[in-house]
PDB file of C-alpha atoms in Angstrom:
ATOM      1  CA  UNK A 127      -4.835 -30.518  13.290  1.00  0.00           C
ATOM      2  CA  UNK A 128      -4.023 -29.637   9.673  1.00  0.00           C
ATOM      3  CA  UNK A 129      -6.392 -32.278   8.344  1.00  0.00           C
ATOM      4  CA  UNK A 130      -9.254 -30.888  10.432  1.00  0.00           C
ATOM      5  CA  UNK A 131      -8.494 -27.370   9.217  1.00  0.00           C
ATOM      6  CA  UNK A 132      -8.247 -28.578   5.600  1.00  0.00           C
ATOM      7  CA  UNK A 133     -11.752 -30.015   5.696  1.00  0.00           C
ATOM      8  CA  UNK A 134     -13.173 -26.545   6.372  1.00  0.00           C
ATOM      9  CA  UNK A 135     -11.236 -24.886   3.538  1.00  0.00           C
ATOM     10  CA  UNK A 136     -13.208 -24.829   0.283  1.00  0.00           C
ATOM     11  CA  UNK A 137     -11.703 -25.788  -3.086  1.00  0.00           C
ATOM     12  CA  UNK A 138     -13.333 -22.806  -4.803  1.00  0.00           C
ATOM     13  CA  UNK A 139     -13.918 -19.306  -3.414  1.00  0.00           C
ATOM     14  CA  UNK A 140     -15.590 -15.997  -4.196  1.00  0.00           C
ATOM     15  CA  UNK A 141     -13.330 -13.370  -5.702  1.00  0.00           C
ATOM     16  CA  UNK A 142     -13.400 -10.251  -7.858  1.00  0.00           C
ATOM     17  CA  UNK A 143     -11.900 -11.172 -11.226  1.00  0.00           C
ATOM     18  CA  UNK A 144     -10.989  -9.482 -14.478  1.00  0.00           C
ATOM     19  CA  UNK A 145     -10.333 -11.521 -17.633  1.00  0.00           C
ATOM     20  CA  UNK A 146      -9.265  -8.608 -19.854  1.00  0.00           C
ATOM     21  CA  UNK A 147      -7.606  -5.254 -19.258  1.00  0.00           C
ATOM     22  CA  UNK A 148      -9.669  -2.139 -18.699  1.00  0.00           C
ATOM     23  CA  UNK A 149     -11.372   0.048 -16.072  1.00  0.00           C
ATOM     24  CA  UNK A 150     -12.849  -1.751 -13.066  1.00  0.00           C
ATOM     25  CA  UNK A 151     -16.340  -0.608 -14.028  1.00  0.00           C
ATOM     26  CA  UNK A 152     -15.926  -2.392 -17.380  1.00  0.00           C
ATOM     27  CA  UNK A 153     -13.965  -5.539 -16.556  1.00  0.00           C
ATOM     28  CA  UNK A 154     -14.201  -6.438 -12.839  1.00  0.00           C
ATOM     29  CA  UNK A 155     -16.781  -9.157 -12.070  1.00  0.00           C
ATOM     30  CA  UNK A 156     -17.623 -11.172  -8.957  1.00  0.00           C
ATOM     31  CA  UNK A 157     -16.801 -14.845  -9.601  1.00  0.00           C
ATOM     32  CA  UNK A 158     -18.205 -17.374  -7.093  1.00  0.00           C
ATOM     33  CA  UNK A 159     -15.960 -20.138  -8.450  1.00  0.00           C
ATOM     34  CA  UNK A 160     -12.302 -19.057  -8.230  1.00  0.00           C
ATOM     35  CA  UNK A 161      -9.991 -22.032  -7.578  1.00  0.00           C
ATOM     36  CA  UNK A 162      -8.321 -21.543  -4.185  1.00  0.00           C
ATOM     37  CA  UNK A 163      -4.586 -20.840  -4.630  1.00  0.00           C
ATOM     38  CA  UNK A 164      -2.299 -23.841  -4.216  1.00  0.00           C
ATOM     39  CA  UNK A 165      -0.088 -23.451  -1.181  1.00  0.00           C
ATOM     40  CA  UNK A 166       3.677 -23.467  -1.743  1.00  0.00           C
ATOM     41  CA  UNK A 167       6.071 -24.680   0.961  1.00  0.00           C
ATOM     42  CA  UNK A 168       7.056 -21.146   2.056  1.00  0.00           C
ATOM     43  CA  UNK A 169       3.502 -19.740   2.011  1.00  0.00           C
ATOM     44  CA  UNK A 170       0.550 -19.442   4.357  1.00  0.00           C
ATOM     45  CA  UNK A 171      -3.104 -19.548   3.345  1.00  0.00           C
ATOM     46  CA  UNK A 172      -4.993 -16.533   4.688  1.00  0.00           C
ATOM     47  CA  UNK A 173      -8.723 -16.164   5.306  1.00  0.00           C
ATOM     48  CA  UNK A 174      -9.047 -12.582   4.099  1.00  0.00           C
ATOM     49  CA  UNK A 175     -10.920 -10.235   6.435  1.00  0.00           C
ATOM     50  CA  UNK A 176     -10.000  -6.868   4.887  1.00  0.00           C
ATOM     51  CA  UNK A 177      -8.113  -5.714   1.793  1.00  0.00           C
ATOM     52  CA  UNK A 178      -6.963  -2.276   0.637  1.00  0.00           C
ATOM     53  CA  UNK A 179      -6.727  -0.828  -2.874  1.00  0.00           C
ATOM     54  CA  UNK A 180      -3.584   0.755  -4.313  1.00  0.00           C
ATOM     55  CA  UNK A 181      -2.660   2.625  -7.506  1.00  0.00           C
ATOM     56  CA  UNK A 182      -0.763  -0.514  -8.573  1.00  0.00           C
ATOM     57  CA  UNK A 183      -4.069  -2.435  -8.663  1.00  0.00           C
ATOM     58  CA  UNK A 184      -5.625   0.084 -11.037  1.00  0.00           C
ATOM     59  CA  UNK A 185      -2.559   0.350 -13.277  1.00  0.00           C
ATOM     60  CA  UNK A 186      -2.243  -3.428 -13.428  1.00  0.00           C
ATOM     61  CA  UNK A 187      -5.937  -3.743 -14.323  1.00  0.00           C
ATOM     62  CA  UNK A 188      -5.464  -1.226 -17.147  1.00  0.00           C
ATOM     63  CA  UNK A 189      -2.601  -3.322 -18.553  1.00  0.00           C
ATOM     64  CA  UNK A 190       0.185  -0.821 -17.807  1.00  0.00           C
ATOM     65  CA  UNK A 191       2.650  -3.590 -17.046  1.00  0.00           C
ATOM     66  CA  UNK A 192       1.174  -6.526 -18.950  1.00  0.00           C
ATOM     67  CA  UNK A 193       4.592  -7.633 -20.205  1.00  0.00           C
ATOM     68  CA  UNK A 194       5.530  -8.681 -16.667  1.00  0.00           C
ATOM     69  CA  UNK A 195       2.056  -9.555 -15.388  1.00  0.00           C
ATOM     70  CA  UNK A 196       0.254 -12.827 -14.870  1.00  0.00           C
ATOM     71  CA  UNK A 197      -2.243 -13.241 -17.690  1.00  0.00           C
ATOM     72  CA  UNK A 198      -5.847 -12.503 -16.718  1.00  0.00           C
ATOM     73  CA  UNK A 199      -8.022 -14.144 -15.259  1.00  0.00           C
ATOM     74  CA  UNK A 200      -6.806 -12.191 -12.243  1.00  0.00           C
ATOM     75  CA  UNK A 201      -8.035 -11.408  -8.743  1.00  0.00           C
ATOM     76  CA  UNK A 202      -6.562  -7.976  -7.854  1.00  0.00           C
ATOM     77  CA  UNK A 203      -5.330  -6.891  -4.442  1.00  0.00           C
ATOM     78  CA  UNK A 204      -1.905  -6.374  -2.843  1.00  0.00           C
ATOM     79  CA  UNK A 205      -2.752  -5.439   0.761  1.00  0.00           C
ATOM     80  CA  UNK A 206      -4.320  -8.008   3.068  1.00  0.00           C
ATOM     81  CA  UNK A 207      -5.259  -8.498   6.705  1.00  0.00           C
ATOM     82  CA  UNK A 208      -6.653 -11.818   7.841  1.00  0.00           C
ATOM     83  CA  UNK A 209      -6.185 -15.075   9.706  1.00  0.00           C
ATOM     84  CA  UNK A 210      -3.786 -17.911   8.845  1.00  0.00           C
ATOM     85  CA  UNK A 211      -5.747 -21.122   8.178  1.00  0.00           C
ATOM     86  CA  UNK A 212      -2.951 -23.319   6.785  1.00  0.00           C
ATOM     87  CA  UNK A 213       0.855 -23.182   6.672  1.00  0.00           C
ATOM     88  CA  UNK A 214       3.345 -24.572   4.154  1.00  0.00           C
ATOM     89  CA  UNK A 215       5.912 -27.143   5.284  1.00  0.00           C
ATOM     90  CA  UNK A 216       8.798 -24.635   5.438  1.00  0.00           C
ATOM     91  CA  UNK A 217       6.944 -21.872   7.315  1.00  0.00           C
ATOM     92  CA  UNK A 218       8.584 -21.139  10.675  1.00  0.00           C
ATOM     93  CA  UNK A 219       7.094 -17.908  12.028  1.00  0.00           C
ATOM     94  CA  UNK A 220       3.344 -18.360  11.667  1.00  0.00           C
ATOM     95  CA  UNK A 221       0.778 -20.918  12.765  1.00  0.00           C
ATOM     96  CA  UNK A 222      -2.913 -21.507  12.166  1.00  0.00           C
ATOM     97  CA  UNK A 223      -4.996 -18.869  13.909  1.00  0.00           C
ATOM     98  CA  UNK A 224      -2.376 -16.085  13.675  1.00  0.00           C
ATOM     99  CA  UNK A 225      -3.732 -12.666  12.686  1.00  0.00           C
ATOM    100  CA  UNK A 226      -1.435 -11.326   9.958  1.00  0.00           C
ATOM    101  CA  UNK A 227      -1.127  -8.491   7.476  1.00  0.00           C
ATOM    102  CA  UNK A 228       1.116  -7.600   4.560  1.00  0.00           C
ATOM    103  CA  UNK A 229       1.556  -6.709   0.898  1.00  0.00           C
ATOM    104  CA  UNK A 230       1.385 -10.149  -0.718  1.00  0.00           C
ATOM    105  CA  UNK A 231       3.379  -9.263  -3.867  1.00  0.00           C
ATOM    106  CA  UNK A 232       7.098  -9.137  -3.134  1.00  0.00           C
ATOM    107  CA  UNK A 233       7.895  -7.468  -6.473  1.00  0.00           C
ATOM    108  CA  UNK A 234       5.004  -5.138  -7.229  1.00  0.00           C
ATOM    109  CA  UNK A 235       5.254  -5.217 -11.018  1.00  0.00           C
ATOM    110  CA  UNK A 236       6.898  -8.590 -11.644  1.00  0.00           C
ATOM    111  CA  UNK A 237       4.293 -11.328 -12.083  1.00  0.00           C
ATOM    112  CA  UNK A 238       2.125 -10.418  -9.092  1.00  0.00           C
ATOM    113  CA  UNK A 239      -0.131 -13.161  -7.766  1.00  0.00           C
ATOM    114  CA  UNK A 240      -3.032 -14.428  -9.831  1.00  0.00           C
ATOM    115  CA  UNK A 241      -5.256 -14.616  -6.739  1.00  0.00           C
ATOM    116  CA  UNK A 242      -4.813 -11.365  -4.844  1.00  0.00           C
ATOM    117  CA  UNK A 243      -6.523 -10.134  -1.688  1.00  0.00           C
ATOM    118  CA  UNK A 244      -9.951  -9.349  -3.188  1.00  0.00           C
ATOM    119  CA  UNK A 245     -11.082 -12.903  -2.527  1.00  0.00           C
ATOM    120  CA  UNK A 246     -12.189 -14.975   0.443  1.00  0.00           C
ATOM    121  CA  UNK A 247      -8.726 -16.556   0.700  1.00  0.00           C
ATOM    122  CA  UNK A 248      -5.263 -15.732  -0.613  1.00  0.00           C
ATOM    123  CA  UNK A 249      -1.792 -17.217  -0.227  1.00  0.00           C
ATOM    124  CA  UNK A 250       1.418 -15.328   0.564  1.00  0.00           C
ATOM    125  CA  UNK A 251       5.040 -16.056   1.431  1.00  0.00           C
ATOM    126  CA  UNK A 252       5.770 -15.719   5.128  1.00  0.00           C
ATOM    127  CA  UNK A 253       8.566 -13.219   4.369  1.00  0.00           C
ATOM    128  CA  UNK A 254       6.068 -10.586   3.157  1.00  0.00           C
ATOM    129  CA  UNK A 255       3.841 -10.863   6.236  1.00  0.00           C
ATOM    130  CA  UNK A 256       3.890  -9.755   9.855  1.00  0.00           C
ATOM    131  CA  UNK A 257       1.670 -10.374  12.869  1.00  0.00           C
ATOM    132  CA  UNK A 258      -1.082  -7.740  13.016  1.00  0.00           C
ATOM    133  CA  UNK A 259      -0.436  -5.144  15.741  1.00  0.00           C
ATOM    134  CA  UNK A 260      -2.869  -5.960  18.559  1.00  0.00           C
ATOM    135  CA  UNK A 261      -4.276  -2.450  18.798  1.00  0.00           C
ATOM    136  CA  UNK A 262      -5.214  -2.255  15.110  1.00  0.00           C
ATOM    137  CA  UNK A 263      -8.451  -3.537  13.595  1.00  0.00           C
ATOM    138  CA  UNK A 264      -8.246  -5.686  10.473  1.00  0.00           C
ATOM    139  CA  UNK A 265      -9.460  -2.670   8.465  1.00  0.00           C
ATOM    140  CA  UNK A 266      -6.681  -0.451   9.855  1.00  0.00           C
ATOM    141  CA  UNK A 267      -4.051  -3.138   9.339  1.00  0.00           C
ATOM    142  CA  UNK A 268      -5.113  -3.801   5.740  1.00  0.00           C
ATOM    143  CA  UNK A 269      -4.709  -0.104   4.916  1.00  0.00           C
ATOM    144  CA  UNK A 270      -1.025  -0.044   5.811  1.00  0.00           C
ATOM    145  CA  UNK A 271       1.403  -2.504   4.188  1.00  0.00           C
ATOM    146  CA  UNK A 272       2.151  -1.240   0.675  1.00  0.00           C
ATOM    147  CA  UNK A 273       1.880   2.432   1.672  1.00  0.00           C
ATOM    148  CA  UNK A 274       3.877   2.314   4.903  1.00  0.00           C
ATOM    149  CA  UNK A 275       6.566   0.056   3.415  1.00  0.00           C
ATOM    150  CA  UNK A 276       6.898   2.383   0.399  1.00  0.00           C
ATOM    151  CA  UNK A 277       7.182   5.373   2.750  1.00  0.00           C
ATOM    152  CA  UNK A 278       9.856   3.652   4.845  1.00  0.00           C
ATOM    153  CA  UNK A 279      11.893   2.379   1.889  1.00  0.00           C
ATOM    154  CA  UNK A 280      11.826   5.819   0.250  1.00  0.00           C
ATOM    155  CA  UNK A 281      13.021   7.578   3.401  1.00  0.00           C
ATOM    156  CA  UNK A 282      15.790   4.986   3.813  1.00  0.00           C
ATOM    157  CA  UNK A 283      16.886   5.445   0.193  1.00  0.00           C
ATOM    158  CA  UNK A 284      16.885   9.219   0.658  1.00  0.00           C
ATOM    159  CA  UNK A 285      19.052   8.858   3.753  1.00  0.00           C
ATOM    160  CA  UNK A 286      16.788  11.132   5.819  1.00  0.00           C
ATOM    161  CA  UNK A 287      18.387  11.596   9.224  1.00  0.00           C
ATOM    162  CA  UNK A 288      17.546  13.315  12.501  1.00  0.00           C
ATOM    163  CA  UNK A 289      17.500  17.100  12.298  1.00  0.00           C
ATOM    164  CA  UNK A 290      16.974  17.257   8.529  1.00  0.00           C
ATOM    165  CA  UNK A 291      14.090  18.821   6.609  1.00  0.00           C
ATOM    166  CA  UNK A 292      11.749  17.090   4.170  1.00  0.00           C
ATOM    167  CA  UNK A 293       9.070  18.116   1.664  1.00  0.00           C
ATOM    168  CA  UNK A 294       6.371  15.504   0.975  1.00  0.00           C
ATOM    169  CA  UNK A 295       4.491  15.875  -2.317  1.00  0.00           C
ATOM    170  CA  UNK A 296       1.026  14.336  -2.005  1.00  0.00           C
ATOM    171  CA  UNK A 297       0.939  14.487   1.776  1.00  0.00           C
ATOM    172  CA  UNK A 298      -2.714  13.449   2.097  1.00  0.00           C
ATOM    173  CA  UNK A 299      -2.485  10.308  -0.051  1.00  0.00           C
ATOM    174  CA  UNK A 300      -1.948   6.714   1.035  1.00  0.00           C
ATOM    175  CA  UNK A 301       1.843   6.924   0.926  1.00  0.00           C
ATOM    176  CA  UNK A 302       2.190  10.619   1.824  1.00  0.00           C
ATOM    177  CA  UNK A 303       0.239  10.320   5.094  1.00  0.00           C
ATOM    178  CA  UNK A 304       2.710   7.640   6.184  1.00  0.00           C
ATOM    179  CA  UNK A 305       5.815   9.527   4.965  1.00  0.00           C
ATOM    180  CA  UNK A 306       4.908  12.498   7.187  1.00  0.00           C
ATOM    181  CA  UNK A 307       4.465  10.297  10.262  1.00  0.00           C
ATOM    182  CA  UNK A 308       7.582   8.177   9.704  1.00  0.00           C
ATOM    183  CA  UNK A 309       9.705  11.255   8.953  1.00  0.00           C
ATOM    184  CA  UNK A 310       8.662  12.698  12.296  1.00  0.00           C
ATOM    185  CA  UNK A 311       8.547   9.696  14.633  1.00  0.00           C
ATOM    186  CA  UNK A 312      11.012   7.210  13.126  1.00  0.00           C
ATOM    187  CA  UNK A 313      13.575   9.311  11.240  1.00  0.00           C
ATOM    188  CA  UNK A 314      13.542  12.404  13.483  1.00  0.00           C
ATOM    189  CA  UNK A 315      13.070  15.100  10.828  1.00  0.00           C
ATOM    190  CA  UNK A 316      13.200  18.598  12.335  1.00  0.00           C
ATOM    191  CA  UNK A 317      11.007  20.247   9.692  1.00  0.00           C
ATOM    192  CA  UNK A 318       8.309  18.597   7.608  1.00  0.00           C
ATOM    193  CA  UNK A 319       6.552  20.401   4.763  1.00  0.00           C
ATOM    194  CA  UNK A 320       3.813  18.671   2.769  1.00  0.00           C
ATOM    195  CA  UNK A 321       1.467  19.514  -0.092  1.00  0.00           C
ATOM    196  CA  UNK A 322      -2.270  18.890  -0.400  1.00  0.00           C
ATOM    197  CA  UNK A 323      -5.435  20.589  -1.596  1.00  0.00           C
ATOM    198  CA  UNK A 324      -7.035  23.291   0.561  1.00  0.00           C
ATOM    199  CA  UNK A 325      -9.424  21.049   2.483  1.00  0.00           C
ATOM    200  CA  UNK A 326      -6.713  18.655   3.669  1.00  0.00           C
ATOM    201  CA  UNK A 327      -4.199  21.082   5.203  1.00  0.00           C
ATOM    202  CA  UNK A 328      -5.480  20.453   8.746  1.00  0.00           C
ATOM    203  CA  UNK A 329      -4.953  16.722   8.268  1.00  0.00           C
ATOM    204  CA  UNK A 330      -1.319  17.346   7.284  1.00  0.00           C
ATOM    205  CA  UNK A 331      -0.828  19.353  10.491  1.00  0.00           C
ATOM    206  CA  UNK A 332      -2.438  16.648  12.613  1.00  0.00           C
ATOM    207  CA  UNK A 333      -0.038  14.054  11.137  1.00  0.00           C
ATOM    208  CA  UNK A 334       3.007  16.142  12.035  1.00  0.00           C
ATOM    209  CA  UNK A 335       3.634  18.538   9.139  1.00  0.00           C
ATOM    210  CA  UNK A 336       5.051  21.881  10.326  1.00  0.00           C
ATOM    211  CA  UNK A 337       4.414  23.568   6.987  1.00  0.00           C
ATOM    212  CA  UNK A 338       1.272  22.463   5.122  1.00  0.00           C
ATOM    213  CA  UNK A 339       1.347  23.814   1.542  1.00  0.00           C
ATOM    214  CA  UNK A 340      -1.800  24.321  -0.522  1.00  0.00           C
ATOM    215  CA  UNK A 341      -0.707  23.201  -3.990  1.00  0.00           C
ATOM    216  CA  UNK A 342      -3.693  24.995  -5.552  1.00  0.00           C
ATOM    217  CA  UNK A 343      -2.256  28.342  -4.410  1.00  0.00           C
ATOM    218  CA  UNK A 344       1.501  27.909  -3.881  1.00  0.00           C
ATOM    219  CA  UNK A 345       4.254  26.728  -6.223  1.00  0.00           C
ATOM    220  CA  UNK A 346       6.431  24.894  -3.726  1.00  0.00           C
ATOM    221  CA  UNK A 347       9.470  24.914  -6.018  1.00  0.00           C
ATOM    222  CA  UNK A 348       9.450  28.724  -5.912  1.00  0.00           C
ATOM    223  CA  UNK A 349       9.643  28.912  -2.111  1.00  0.00           C
ATOM    224  CA  UNK A 350      12.930  30.443  -0.880  1.00  0.00           C
ATOM    225  CA  UNK A 351      13.343  27.558   1.557  1.00  0.00           C
ATOM    226  CA  UNK A 352      14.853  24.348   0.142  1.00  0.00           C
ATOM    227  CA  UNK A 353      14.782  20.874   1.711  1.00  0.00           C
ATOM    228  CA  UNK A 354      17.279  18.117   2.493  1.00  0.00           C
ATOM    229  CA  UNK A 355      14.880  15.512   1.107  1.00  0.00           C
ATOM    230  CA  UNK A 356      11.888  15.705  -1.232  1.00  0.00           C
ATOM    231  CA  UNK A 357       9.601  12.644  -1.352  1.00  0.00           C
ATOM    232  CA  UNK A 358       7.525  12.751  -4.537  1.00  0.00           C
ATOM    233  CA  UNK A 359       4.414  10.571  -4.256  1.00  0.00           C
ATOM    234  CA  UNK A 360       2.509  12.276  -7.098  1.00  0.00           C
ATOM    235  CA  UNK A 361       4.802  12.291 -10.150  1.00  0.00           C
ATOM    236  CA  UNK A 362       6.281  15.795 -10.087  1.00  0.00           C
ATOM    237  CA  UNK A 363       9.983  14.927 -10.064  1.00  0.00           C
ATOM    238  CA  UNK A 364      10.763  17.697 -12.570  1.00  0.00           C
ATOM    239  CA  UNK A 365       9.455  20.264 -10.043  1.00  0.00           C
ATOM    240  CA  UNK A 366      10.704  18.386  -6.982  1.00  0.00           C
ATOM    241  CA  UNK A 367      14.344  18.690  -8.057  1.00  0.00           C
ATOM    242  CA  UNK A 368      13.982  22.496  -7.865  1.00  0.00           C
ATOM    243  CA  UNK A 369      12.859  22.315  -4.217  1.00  0.00           C
ATOM    244  CA  UNK A 370      15.781  20.281  -2.877  1.00  0.00           C
ATOM    245  CA  UNK A 371      18.960  21.687  -1.322  1.00  0.00           C
ATOM    246  CA  UNK A 372      22.225  21.275  -3.142  1.00  0.00           C
ATOM    247  CA  UNK A 373      23.473  17.819  -2.210  1.00  0.00           C
ATOM    248  CA  UNK A 374      19.974  16.795  -1.062  1.00  0.00           C
ATOM    249  CA  UNK A 375      17.947  13.835  -2.279  1.00  0.00           C
ATOM    250  CA  UNK A 376      14.737  13.509  -4.285  1.00  0.00           C
ATOM    251  CA  UNK A 377      12.947  10.148  -4.222  1.00  0.00           C
ATOM    252  CA  UNK A 378       9.974   9.403  -6.452  1.00  0.00           C
ATOM    253  CA  UNK A 379       7.608   6.447  -6.759  1.00  0.00           C
ATOM    254  CA  UNK A 380       5.935   7.590  -9.984  1.00  0.00           C
ATOM    255  CA  UNK A 381       7.492   6.885 -13.396  1.00  0.00           C
ATOM    256  CA  UNK A 382       9.097   8.025 -15.582  1.00  0.00           C
ATOM    257  CA  UNK A 383      12.409   8.188 -13.680  1.00  0.00           C
ATOM    258  CA  UNK A 384      14.111  11.602 -13.538  1.00  0.00           C
ATOM    259  CA  UNK A 385      17.931  11.832 -13.925  1.00  0.00           C
ATOM    260  CA  UNK A 386      18.242  13.867 -10.701  1.00  0.00           C
ATOM    261  CA  UNK A 387      15.863  11.759  -8.615  1.00  0.00           C
ATOM    262  CA  UNK A 388      15.928   8.240  -7.169  1.00  0.00           C
ATOM    263  CA  UNK A 389      13.028   6.259  -8.601  1.00  0.00           C
ATOM    264  CA  UNK A 390      12.133   2.984  -6.937  1.00  0.00           C
ATOM    265  CA  UNK A 391       9.464   0.295  -6.864  1.00  0.00           C
ATOM    266  CA  UNK A 392       8.805  -1.290  -3.489  1.00  0.00           C
ATOM    267  CA  UNK A 393      10.110  -4.721  -2.576  1.00  0.00           C
ATOM    268  CA  UNK A 394       7.520  -5.941  -0.089  1.00  0.00           C
ATOM    269  CA  UNK A 395       8.896  -7.364   3.154  1.00  0.00           C
ATOM    270  CA  UNK A 396       7.437  -8.167   6.551  1.00  0.00           C
ATOM    271  CA  UNK A 397      10.730  -6.986   8.071  1.00  0.00           C
ATOM    272  CA  UNK A 398       9.668  -3.336   7.682  1.00  0.00           C
ATOM    273  CA  UNK A 399       6.295  -4.053   9.298  1.00  0.00           C
ATOM    274  CA  UNK A 400       8.091  -5.741  12.214  1.00  0.00           C
ATOM    275  CA  UNK A 401      10.442  -2.762  12.572  1.00  0.00           C
ATOM    276  CA  UNK A 402       7.499  -0.358  12.671  1.00  0.00           C
ATOM    277  CA  UNK A 403       5.374  -2.433  15.057  1.00  0.00           C
ATOM    278  CA  UNK A 404       6.413  -0.426  18.198  1.00  0.00           C
ATOM    279  CA  UNK A 405       5.406   2.851  16.520  1.00  0.00           C
ATOM    280  CA  UNK A 406       2.044   1.395  15.456  1.00  0.00           C
ATOM    281  CA  UNK A 407       1.321  -0.274  18.800  1.00  0.00           C
ATOM    282  CA  UNK A 408       2.174   2.912  20.717  1.00  0.00           C
ATOM    283  CA  UNK A 409      -0.175   4.901  18.466  1.00  0.00           C
ATOM    284  CA  UNK A 410       2.594   7.286  17.332  1.00  0.00           C
ATOM    285  CA  UNK A 411       2.089   6.181  13.726  1.00  0.00           C
ATOM    286  CA  UNK A 412      -1.531   5.748  12.677  1.00  0.00           C
ATOM    287  CA  UNK A 413      -3.398   4.292   9.721  1.00  0.00           C
ATOM    288  CA  UNK A 414      -5.244   6.913   7.640  1.00  0.00           C
ATOM    289  CA  UNK A 415      -8.419   5.723   5.931  1.00  0.00           C
ATOM    290  CA  UNK A 416     -10.597   7.988   3.816  1.00  0.00           C
ATOM    291  CA  UNK A 417     -13.827   8.962   5.658  1.00  0.00           C
ATOM    292  CA  UNK A 418     -15.811   7.627   2.670  1.00  0.00           C
ATOM    293  CA  UNK A 419     -13.256   4.939   1.882  1.00  0.00           C
ATOM    294  CA  UNK A 420     -14.742   1.819   3.490  1.00  0.00           C
ATOM    295  CA  UNK A 421     -16.624  -0.370   1.008  1.00  0.00           C
ATOM    296  CA  UNK A 422     -18.236  -3.796   1.500  1.00  0.00           C
ATOM    297  CA  UNK A 423     -16.978  -6.714  -0.610  1.00  0.00           C
ATOM    298  CA  UNK A 424     -20.052  -6.437  -2.849  1.00  0.00           C
ATOM    299  CA  UNK A 425     -19.014  -2.885  -3.846  1.00  0.00           C
ATOM    300  CA  UNK A 426     -15.454  -3.474  -5.032  1.00  0.00           C
ATOM    301  CA  UNK A 427     -16.197  -1.793  -8.377  1.00  0.00           C
ATOM    302  CA  UNK A 428     -17.440   1.352  -6.613  1.00  0.00           C
ATOM    303  CA  UNK A 429     -14.358   1.224  -4.356  1.00  0.00           C
ATOM    304  CA  UNK A 430     -12.074   1.225  -7.399  1.00  0.00           C
ATOM    305  CA  UNK A 431     -14.016   4.072  -8.999  1.00  0.00           C
ATOM    306  CA  UNK A 432     -13.601   6.127  -5.821  1.00  0.00           C
ATOM    307  CA  UNK A 433      -9.898   5.318  -5.488  1.00  0.00           C
ATOM    308  CA  UNK A 434      -9.318   6.132  -9.147  1.00  0.00           C
ATOM    309  CA  UNK A 435     -10.557   9.711  -8.693  1.00  0.00           C
ATOM    310  CA  UNK A 436      -7.111  10.234  -7.033  1.00  0.00           C
ATOM    311  CA  UNK A 437      -8.927  12.383  -4.461  1.00  0.00           C
ATOM    312  CA  UNK A 438      -9.055   9.893  -1.586  1.00  0.00           C
ATOM    313  CA  UNK A 439      -7.496  10.908   1.721  1.00  0.00           C
ATOM    314  CA  UNK A 440      -5.297   8.052   2.890  1.00  0.00           C
ATOM    315  CA  UNK A 441      -6.579   4.629   1.885  1.00  0.00           C
ATOM    316  CA  UNK A 442      -9.656   2.871   0.480  1.00  0.00           C
ATOM    317  CA  UNK A 443     -10.435  -0.474   2.158  1.00  0.00           C
ATOM    318  CA  UNK A 444     -12.756  -3.393   1.321  1.00  0.00           C
ATOM    319  CA  UNK A 445     -14.465  -4.872   4.401  1.00  0.00           C
ATOM    320  CA  UNK A 446     -16.017  -7.140   5.417  1.00  0.00           C
ATOM    321  CA  UNK A 447     -14.961  -9.930   3.087  1.00  0.00           C
ATOM    322  CA  UNK A 448     -17.502 -12.692   3.769  1.00  0.00           C
TER     323      UNK A 448
END
């Protein structure tokens, strides 16, 4: 079986590549001749069907963490949804033909993979992947892993528990849209406040926020009400610490760390995706993709430019990948 499958897998693939650091519009080029990644024993080879963009992709491309990065030539892309076409000798949970999704870089900023998800094929360890929920399209699945895992890990670190209140900063972004939903459906928060610009307040409500806050008009740290947990997805930890109750927790995913907040960088794991599968399959927790955020593979540069405006609602996804 494997030999038959191998014969259909090319040795070189199409992928978006940058060979120096800079903005996508300056450095990202389509390369028809990327060597297919070599499969390690604990990895599966994935035929990529959809991939999502994340802030980490843009920061990596700009050289923000070049000291711990693989040297360009690099194919970007953390989030993937696709089909397993080959499995390493130690892989136990997946087989050829399985539809999977995940964030392929276990440690986001520590030597992420040279061939990411913006290529026809990519390889990933089985521990960072999960079977795609049956009710989700590949596009929807690709939009989730890094954002939903970051949301879950942050809420766990904050110790959010049933009956508590939470303020989500950046409620309409990729991570924020998932924090609101997980806080409500998984962690049982009794009151959810979230910030966004004026035009996105209805979205926050539809996701489960009781108190949508227009950050263009309201200084949330000056509200009389304080919160058990503040989840900072935008980099305002200095303000966030003024909005938390005494003894409460502030978590932030944007450096620099703040002495009164918990800063963390996601460790990608399929375990979180497995844990959240019932919530995704029941439709309680939903992917959120920007209405203008679906770009074909040929327009990856435009997709990055749109994502980098920092104005996208939810996620930006590349599909189809031929």
